[in-house]
GROMACS .gro file of C-alpha atoms in nm:
model
  366
    1UNK     CA    1   1.260  -2.046   0.061
    2UNK     CA    2   0.991  -1.766   0.158
    3UNK     CA    3   1.096  -1.421   0.306
    4UNK     CA    4   0.910  -1.261   0.566
    5UNK     CA    5   0.840  -0.971   0.340
    6UNK     CA    6   0.674  -1.218   0.084
    7UNK     CA    7   0.424  -1.309   0.391
    8UNK     CA    8   0.379  -0.955   0.459
    9UNK     CA    9   0.289  -0.876   0.088
   10UNK     CA   10   0.026  -1.147   0.081
   11UNK     CA   11  -0.123  -1.022   0.411
   12UNK     CA   12  -0.137  -0.694   0.276
   13UNK     CA   13  -0.351  -0.775  -0.020
   14UNK     CA   14  -0.595  -0.903   0.209
   15UNK     CA   15  -0.587  -0.570   0.438
   16UNK     CA   16  -0.394  -0.277   0.283
   17UNK     CA   17  -0.196  -0.064   0.515
   18UNK     CA   18  -0.384   0.236   0.377
   19UNK     CA   19  -0.703   0.137   0.539
   20UNK     CA   20  -0.568   0.129   0.881
   21UNK     CA   21  -0.676   0.434   1.104
   22UNK     CA   22  -0.439   0.737   1.164
   23UNK     CA   23  -0.395   0.636   1.523
   24UNK     CA   24  -0.303   0.270   1.438
   25UNK     CA   25   0.052   0.123   1.416
   26UNK     CA   26  -0.016  -0.191   1.203
   27UNK     CA   27   0.284  -0.316   0.981
   28UNK     CA   28   0.634  -0.488   1.060
   29UNK     CA   29   0.706  -0.368   1.424
   30UNK     CA   30   0.990  -0.592   1.485
   31UNK     CA   31   1.221  -0.768   1.233
   32UNK     CA   32   1.366  -0.759   0.880
   33UNK     CA   33   1.142  -0.811   0.567
   34UNK     CA   34   1.456  -1.016   0.375
   35UNK     CA   35   1.478  -1.289   0.632
   36UNK     CA   36   1.367  -1.636   0.567
   37UNK     CA   37   1.051  -1.767   0.738
   38UNK     CA   38   1.077  -2.069   0.961
   39UNK     CA   39   0.731  -2.069   1.079
   40UNK     CA   40   0.455  -1.816   1.143
   41UNK     CA   41   0.270  -1.802   1.492
   42UNK     CA   42  -0.071  -1.660   1.465
   43UNK     CA   43  -0.216  -1.476   1.761
   44UNK     CA   44  -0.451  -1.197   1.881
   45UNK     CA   45  -0.215  -1.020   2.112
   46UNK     CA   46   0.165  -1.027   2.155
   47UNK     CA   47   0.312  -1.111   2.493
   48UNK     CA   48   0.625  -1.244   2.645
   49UNK     CA   49   0.435  -1.590   2.678
   50UNK     CA   50   0.376  -1.563   2.303
   51UNK     CA   51   0.725  -1.477   2.210
   52UNK     CA   52   0.838  -1.779   2.402
   53UNK     CA   53   0.577  -1.999   2.234
   54UNK     CA   54   0.728  -1.867   1.892
   55UNK     CA   55   1.065  -1.977   1.996
   56UNK     CA   56   0.974  -2.328   2.118
   57UNK     CA   57   0.778  -2.387   1.801
   58UNK     CA   58   1.053  -2.268   1.568
   59UNK     CA   59   0.833  -1.978   1.446
   60UNK     CA   60   1.044  -1.665   1.361
   61UNK     CA   61   0.747  -1.457   1.249
   62UNK     CA   62   0.441  -1.360   1.477
   63UNK     CA   63   0.141  -1.233   1.302
   64UNK     CA   64  -0.106  -1.052   1.562
   65UNK     CA   65  -0.404  -0.858   1.524
   66UNK     CA   66  -0.319  -0.606   1.799
   67UNK     CA   67   0.021  -0.392   1.772
   68UNK     CA   68   0.250  -0.473   2.060
   69UNK     CA   69   0.390  -0.117   2.027
   70UNK     CA   70   0.090   0.116   1.994
   71UNK     CA   71   0.265   0.453   2.128
   72UNK     CA   72   0.615   0.572   2.084
   73UNK     CA   73   0.881   0.390   2.292
   74UNK     CA   74   1.143   0.640   2.426
   75UNK     CA   75   1.331   0.376   2.606
   76UNK     CA   76   1.390   0.009   2.594
   77UNK     CA   77   1.486  -0.111   2.940
   78UNK     CA   78   1.214  -0.377   3.034
   79UNK     CA   79   1.020  -0.181   3.275
   80UNK     CA   80   0.701  -0.281   3.143
   81UNK     CA   81   0.563  -0.584   2.944
   82UNK     CA   82   0.569  -0.387   2.602
   83UNK     CA   83   0.915  -0.330   2.658
   84UNK     CA   84   1.006  -0.669   2.765
   85UNK     CA   85   0.820  -0.839   2.491
   86UNK     CA   86   0.987  -0.634   2.218
   87UNK     CA   87   1.325  -0.695   2.386
   88UNK     CA   88   1.259  -1.078   2.401
   89UNK     CA   89   1.152  -1.066   2.034
   90UNK     CA   90   1.464  -0.870   1.915
   91UNK     CA   91   1.707  -1.122   2.140
   92UNK     CA   92   1.585  -1.420   1.982
   93UNK     CA   93   1.531  -1.277   1.603
   94UNK     CA   94   1.135  -1.305   1.607
   95UNK     CA   95   0.978  -1.059   1.372
   96UNK     CA   96   0.618  -0.896   1.477
   97UNK     CA   97   0.374  -0.798   1.230
   98UNK     CA   98   0.036  -0.665   1.320
   99UNK     CA   99  -0.259  -0.628   1.092
  100UNK     CA  100  -0.533  -0.431   1.289
  101UNK     CA  101  -0.781  -0.171   1.195
  102UNK     CA  102  -0.688  -0.238   0.832
  103UNK     CA  103  -0.798  -0.598   0.877
  104UNK     CA  104  -1.108  -0.472   1.058
  105UNK     CA  105  -1.210  -0.267   0.756
  106UNK     CA  106  -1.194  -0.507   0.470
  107UNK     CA  107  -1.444  -0.742   0.347
  108UNK     CA  108  -1.355  -1.089   0.475
  109UNK     CA  109  -1.191  -0.909   0.757
  110UNK     CA  110  -1.253  -0.931   1.146
  111UNK     CA  111  -1.615  -0.808   1.140
  112UNK     CA  112  -1.691  -1.051   0.831
  113UNK     CA  113  -1.559  -1.331   1.019
  114UNK     CA  114  -1.781  -1.254   1.319
  115UNK     CA  115  -2.066  -1.250   1.106
  116UNK     CA  116  -2.020  -1.554   0.939
  117UNK     CA  117  -1.962  -1.734   1.261
  118UNK     CA  118  -2.313  -1.606   1.351
  119UNK     CA  119  -2.428  -1.729   1.011
  120UNK     CA  120  -2.552  -1.398   0.884
  121UNK     CA  121  -2.642  -1.334   0.525
  122UNK     CA  122  -2.623  -1.035   0.309
  123UNK     CA  123  -2.327  -0.912   0.494
  124UNK     CA  124  -2.238  -0.539   0.424
  125UNK     CA  125  -2.029  -0.269   0.595
  126UNK     CA  126  -2.202  -0.088   0.869
  127UNK     CA  127  -2.006   0.230   0.821
  128UNK     CA  128  -1.851   0.215   0.458
  129UNK     CA  129  -1.564   0.447   0.438
  130UNK     CA  130  -1.558   0.772   0.202
  131UNK     CA  131  -1.259   0.935   0.019
  132UNK     CA  132  -1.078   0.627  -0.028
  133UNK     CA  133  -1.163   0.582  -0.408
  134UNK     CA  134  -1.039   0.763  -0.737
  135UNK     CA  135  -1.168   0.755  -1.102
  136UNK     CA  136  -0.931   0.710  -1.379
  137UNK     CA  137  -1.036   0.866  -1.725
  138UNK     CA  138  -0.806   0.791  -2.004
  139UNK     CA  139  -0.825   0.824  -2.396
  140UNK     CA  140  -0.692   0.528  -2.613
  141UNK     CA  141  -0.705   0.418  -2.988
  142UNK     CA  142  -1.047   0.201  -3.010
  143UNK     CA  143  -0.837  -0.106  -3.103
  144UNK     CA  144  -0.621  -0.069  -2.782
  145UNK     CA  145  -0.901  -0.013  -2.528
  146UNK     CA  146  -1.008  -0.342  -2.413
  147UNK     CA  147  -0.638  -0.457  -2.374
  148UNK     CA  148  -0.562  -0.162  -2.171
  149UNK     CA  149  -0.882  -0.188  -1.931
  150UNK     CA  150  -0.786  -0.581  -1.902
  151UNK     CA  151  -0.441  -0.469  -1.766
  152UNK     CA  152  -0.598  -0.208  -1.543
  153UNK     CA  153  -0.845  -0.483  -1.420
  154UNK     CA  154  -0.559  -0.719  -1.337
  155UNK     CA  155  -0.415  -0.432  -1.119
  156UNK     CA  156  -0.720  -0.368  -0.926
  157UNK     CA  157  -0.934  -0.131  -1.090
  158UNK     CA  158  -1.293  -0.162  -1.202
  159UNK     CA  159  -1.441  -0.334  -0.893
  160UNK     CA  160  -1.759  -0.219  -0.758
  161UNK     CA  161  -1.904  -0.437  -0.483
  162UNK     CA  162  -1.986  -0.763  -0.607
  163UNK     CA  163  -1.891  -0.669  -0.951
  164UNK     CA  164  -1.560  -0.664  -1.113
  165UNK     CA  165  -1.425  -0.548  -1.443
  166UNK     CA  166  -1.639  -0.241  -1.447
  167UNK     CA  167  -1.597   0.041  -1.677
  168UNK     CA  168  -1.756   0.300  -1.911
  169UNK     CA  169  -1.663   0.420  -2.238
  170UNK     CA  170  -1.761   0.655  -2.506
  171UNK     CA  171  -1.627   0.713  -2.845
  172UNK     CA  172  -1.513   1.036  -3.010
  173UNK     CA  173  -1.237   1.216  -3.214
  174UNK     CA  174  -0.888   1.276  -3.046
  175UNK     CA  175  -0.660   1.549  -3.224
  176UNK     CA  176  -0.281   1.607  -3.171
  177UNK     CA  177  -0.013   1.775  -3.356
  178UNK     CA  178   0.349   1.595  -3.285
  179UNK     CA  179   0.637   1.836  -3.247
  180UNK     CA  180   0.983   1.774  -3.452
  181UNK     CA  181   1.102   1.551  -3.167
  182UNK     CA  182   0.805   1.348  -3.086
  183UNK     CA  183   0.789   0.966  -3.205
  184UNK     CA  184   0.406   0.925  -3.254
  185UNK     CA  185   0.262   0.580  -3.294
  186UNK     CA  186   0.006   0.720  -3.507
  187UNK     CA  187   0.045   1.017  -3.752
  188UNK     CA  188   0.380   1.226  -3.845
  189UNK     CA  189   0.564   1.497  -3.667
  190UNK     CA  190   0.455   1.839  -3.774
  191UNK     CA  191   0.118   1.702  -3.918
  192UNK     CA  192  -0.217   1.756  -3.752
  193UNK     CA  193  -0.369   1.420  -3.674
  194UNK     CA  194  -0.728   1.304  -3.596
  195UNK     CA  195  -0.787   0.953  -3.455
  196UNK     CA  196  -1.128   0.779  -3.346
  197UNK     CA  197  -1.054   0.710  -2.971
  198UNK     CA  198  -1.242   0.571  -2.680
  199UNK     CA  199  -1.259   0.784  -2.363
  200UNK     CA  200  -1.276   0.516  -2.078
  201UNK     CA  201  -1.353   0.560  -1.703
  202UNK     CA  202  -1.302   0.343  -1.420
  203UNK     CA  203  -1.280   0.358  -1.052
  204UNK     CA  204  -1.008   0.220  -0.814
  205UNK     CA  205  -0.874   0.213  -0.441
  206UNK     CA  206  -0.702   0.538  -0.411
  207UNK     CA  207  -0.397   0.377  -0.268
  208UNK     CA  208  -0.342   0.199  -0.577
  209UNK     CA  209  -0.300   0.509  -0.769
  210UNK     CA  210   0.076   0.459  -0.846
  211UNK     CA  211   0.040   0.093  -0.974
  212UNK     CA  212  -0.270   0.184  -1.190
  213UNK     CA  213  -0.090   0.479  -1.351
  214UNK     CA  214   0.233   0.262  -1.401
  215UNK     CA  215  -0.013  -0.020  -1.562
  216UNK     CA  216  -0.174   0.246  -1.789
  217UNK     CA  217   0.131   0.397  -1.933
  218UNK     CA  218   0.285   0.050  -1.995
  219UNK     CA  219  -0.042  -0.089  -2.150
  220UNK     CA  220  -0.096   0.216  -2.380
  221UNK     CA  221   0.048   0.254  -2.712
  222UNK     CA  222   0.094   0.622  -2.713
  223UNK     CA  223   0.411   0.796  -2.636
  224UNK     CA  224   0.231   1.063  -2.410
  225UNK     CA  225  -0.085   0.915  -2.238
  226UNK     CA  226  -0.384   1.154  -2.214
  227UNK     CA  227  -0.550   1.087  -1.874
  228UNK     CA  228  -0.677   1.243  -1.566
  229UNK     CA  229  -0.741   1.146  -1.201
  230UNK     CA  230  -1.046   1.253  -0.975
  231UNK     CA  231  -1.078   1.174  -0.597
  232UNK     CA  232  -1.425   1.066  -0.520
  233UNK     CA  233  -1.659   1.131  -0.214
  234UNK     CA  234  -1.824   0.788  -0.295
  235UNK     CA  235  -1.848   0.541  -0.016
  236UNK     CA  236  -1.653   0.218  -0.071
  237UNK     CA  237  -1.890  -0.067  -0.054
  238UNK     CA  238  -1.592  -0.287   0.033
  239UNK     CA  239  -1.417  -0.115   0.311
  240UNK     CA  240  -1.562   0.007   0.626
  241UNK     CA  241  -1.607  -0.048   1.001
  242UNK     CA  242  -1.830  -0.293   1.150
  243UNK     CA  243  -2.071  -0.527   0.950
  244UNK     CA  244  -2.439  -0.594   0.953
  245UNK     CA  245  -2.642  -0.886   0.813
  246UNK     CA  246  -2.942  -1.103   0.872
  247UNK     CA  247  -2.986  -1.425   1.031
  248UNK     CA  248  -3.158  -1.689   0.830
  249UNK     CA  249  -3.491  -1.680   1.028
  250UNK     CA  250  -3.599  -1.467   1.340
  251UNK     CA  251  -3.508  -1.597   1.666
  252UNK     CA  252  -3.648  -1.519   2.017
  253UNK     CA  253  -3.449  -1.272   2.195
  254UNK     CA  254  -3.334  -1.520   2.490
  255UNK     CA  255  -3.274  -1.791   2.216
  256UNK     CA  256  -3.047  -1.560   2.020
  257UNK     CA  257  -2.843  -1.473   2.340
  258UNK     CA  258  -2.782  -1.839   2.382
  259UNK     CA  259  -2.702  -1.882   2.025
  260UNK     CA  260  -2.430  -1.595   2.053
  261UNK     CA  261  -2.299  -1.741   2.376
  262UNK     CA  262  -2.249  -2.084   2.185
  263UNK     CA  263  -2.112  -1.950   1.862
  264UNK     CA  264  -1.859  -1.711   2.009
  265UNK     CA  265  -1.777  -1.946   2.293
  266UNK     CA  266  -1.871  -1.702   2.577
  267UNK     CA  267  -1.865  -1.705   2.944
  268UNK     CA  268  -2.093  -1.419   2.989
  269UNK     CA  269  -2.272  -1.166   2.782
  270UNK     CA  270  -2.360  -0.793   2.923
  271UNK     CA  271  -2.649  -0.653   2.746
  272UNK     CA  272  -2.915  -0.404   2.757
  273UNK     CA  273  -3.289  -0.495   2.792
  274UNK     CA  274  -3.437  -0.670   2.508
  275UNK     CA  275  -3.642  -0.450   2.274
  276UNK     CA  276  -3.819  -0.700   2.069
  277UNK     CA  277  -3.956  -1.045   2.107
  278UNK     CA  278  -3.772  -1.170   1.817
  279UNK     CA  279  -3.449  -1.070   1.644
  280UNK     CA  280  -3.309  -1.087   1.292
  281UNK     CA  281  -3.096  -0.820   1.175
  282UNK     CA  282  -2.773  -0.802   1.352
  283UNK     CA  283  -2.495  -0.567   1.361
  284UNK     CA  284  -2.125  -0.637   1.480
  285UNK     CA  285  -1.806  -0.472   1.560
  286UNK     CA  286  -1.511  -0.653   1.706
  287UNK     CA  287  -1.324  -0.499   1.977
  288UNK     CA  288  -1.449  -0.135   2.094
  289UNK     CA  289  -1.746  -0.046   1.887
  290UNK     CA  290  -1.967   0.172   2.074
  291UNK     CA  291  -1.882   0.455   1.822
  292UNK     CA  292  -2.073   0.262   1.568
  293UNK     CA  293  -2.420   0.259   1.766
  294UNK     CA  294  -2.577   0.527   1.570
  295UNK     CA  295  -2.497   0.335   1.245
  296UNK     CA  296  -2.627   0.001   1.373
  297UNK     CA  297  -2.961   0.189   1.466
  298UNK     CA  298  -2.969   0.353   1.129
  299UNK     CA  299  -2.924   0.020   0.973
  300UNK     CA  300  -3.245  -0.119   1.140
  301UNK     CA  301  -3.053  -0.361   1.343
  302UNK     CA  302  -3.215  -0.544   1.615
  303UNK     CA  303  -2.897  -0.620   1.807
  304UNK     CA  304  -2.548  -0.467   1.820
  305UNK     CA  305  -2.284  -0.708   1.922
  306UNK     CA  306  -1.954  -0.572   2.009
  307UNK     CA  307  -1.731  -0.492   2.323
  308UNK     CA  308  -1.579  -0.243   2.577
  309UNK     CA  309  -1.913  -0.059   2.661
  310UNK     CA  310  -1.878   0.165   2.951
  311UNK     CA  311  -2.171   0.185   3.183
  312UNK     CA  312  -2.320   0.519   3.090
  313UNK     CA  313  -2.280   0.441   2.721
  314UNK     CA  314  -2.534   0.130   2.772
  315UNK     CA  315  -2.818   0.405   2.809
  316UNK     CA  316  -2.751   0.530   2.461
  317UNK     CA  317  -2.942   0.214   2.321
  318UNK     CA  318  -3.251   0.433   2.396
  319UNK     CA  319  -3.498   0.129   2.393
  320UNK     CA  320  -3.427   0.120   2.025
  321UNK     CA  321  -3.163  -0.191   2.000
  322UNK     CA  322  -3.021  -0.442   2.225
  323UNK     CA  323  -2.671  -0.388   2.298
  324UNK     CA  324  -2.437  -0.709   2.349
  325UNK     CA  325  -2.090  -0.668   2.509
  326UNK     CA  326  -1.924  -0.993   2.470
  327UNK     CA  327  -1.569  -0.871   2.568
  328UNK     CA  328  -1.294  -0.738   2.351
  329UNK     CA  329  -1.087  -1.069   2.340
  330UNK     CA  330  -1.392  -1.290   2.290
  331UNK     CA  331  -1.491  -1.069   1.985
  332UNK     CA  332  -1.158  -1.113   1.826
  333UNK     CA  333  -0.995  -1.386   1.906
  334UNK     CA  334  -1.142  -1.547   1.599
  335UNK     CA  335  -0.890  -1.341   1.407
  336UNK     CA  336  -0.637  -1.634   1.464
  337UNK     CA  337  -0.847  -1.866   1.220
  338UNK     CA  338  -0.905  -1.608   0.986
  339UNK     CA  339  -0.549  -1.536   0.920
  340UNK     CA  340  -0.460  -1.926   0.921
  341UNK     CA  341  -0.742  -2.002   0.669
  342UNK     CA  342  -0.633  -1.722   0.439
  343UNK     CA  343  -0.250  -1.808   0.466
  344UNK     CA  344  -0.293  -2.186   0.441
  345UNK     CA  345  -0.234  -2.292   0.094
  346UNK     CA  346  -0.036  -2.013  -0.008
  347UNK     CA  347   0.287  -2.104   0.199
  348UNK     CA  348   0.323  -2.466   0.223
  349UNK     CA  349   0.694  -2.488   0.295
  350UNK     CA  350   0.670  -2.367   0.630
  351UNK     CA  351   0.433  -2.425   0.959
  352UNK     CA  352   0.131  -2.207   1.033
  353UNK     CA  353   0.065  -2.233   1.398
  354UNK     CA  354  -0.229  -2.091   1.601
  355UNK     CA  355  -0.102  -1.967   1.950
  356UNK     CA  356  -0.223  -2.160   2.244
  357UNK     CA  357  -0.157  -1.884   2.489
  358UNK     CA  358  -0.476  -1.723   2.627
  359UNK     CA  359  -0.379  -1.353   2.598
  360UNK     CA  360  -0.710  -1.243   2.765
  361UNK     CA  361  -0.612  -1.008   3.057
  362UNK     CA  362  -0.985  -1.052   3.203
  363UNK     CA  363  -1.101  -1.322   3.387
  364UNK     CA  364  -1.447  -1.428   3.485
  365UNK     CA  365  -1.570  -1.589   3.832
  366UNK     CA  366  -1.864  -1.796   3.751
   0.00000   0.00000   0.00000
């Protein structure tokens, strides 16, 4: 038996809620965590039709990219599609979970999926996030340092880009005087003690602080663990908005547009005039990404693939980059496959279904 909360725990290992934007509403929107899962329906958007599909396919959990409830609801009387969808889900015991900007911001999230669909290499975050890393410094007897580090690495500390188990240590002398009620592992109460110790340092995602400190205290032999924490300004190379990478070889601009149309299954591409005869470095951002145009230009991208560009925003290309607006739905519908690939194999005891409902509110007459 698998519970909804267990599926959520696995999803949040991929896209921690701490990485969502402040305006976002990712998480469990409808439903209860301690409910047994009968099936999961994966979708980009949640609509009445999607809830009906979930009911028909015996899925009591809908996992979506876009939150159905984005702003606060003061009433639930079915006057609009949001209220009707939520009411239908509640009446039929269908839970709704959304993984939104947190999934946009992580390695192997939405933007990485787009980059991989385009065959980009050396993929990296277009706008890495700052102020989401912390540094832990602790002191331990030399013989215990490695076992403590091993436990901290398992909890998520010490990852730097493509490298794991990263730390730094120096050797020195620790001094302490246990009082009369202390129970020291080394030394005696009332007697000054000196111990050869390591000072060890490693970084970790700030949202893991509670788990990291808990692990440190469990793994450390001392009754009182000496440590301190620091918030860092460093960019987190694994978390950020957008992505940028290179095609394996340059393509003529028109050939790239045909390639983009094929790979993303597009009806149409709105774009600014080509700047170069050939392109190779491509920046991407699923959904509305105009805010990342300066980052794409600074990254030296030849093309910026995104969606939801307004007329006057296209002028901001300034003949330095080609903007390709491929449509919001078209840029993010691949999220369904991303989530399916991630969850498949982890939960073999219920069905994982890709929604067959086309939730795109935009239609094209071609």
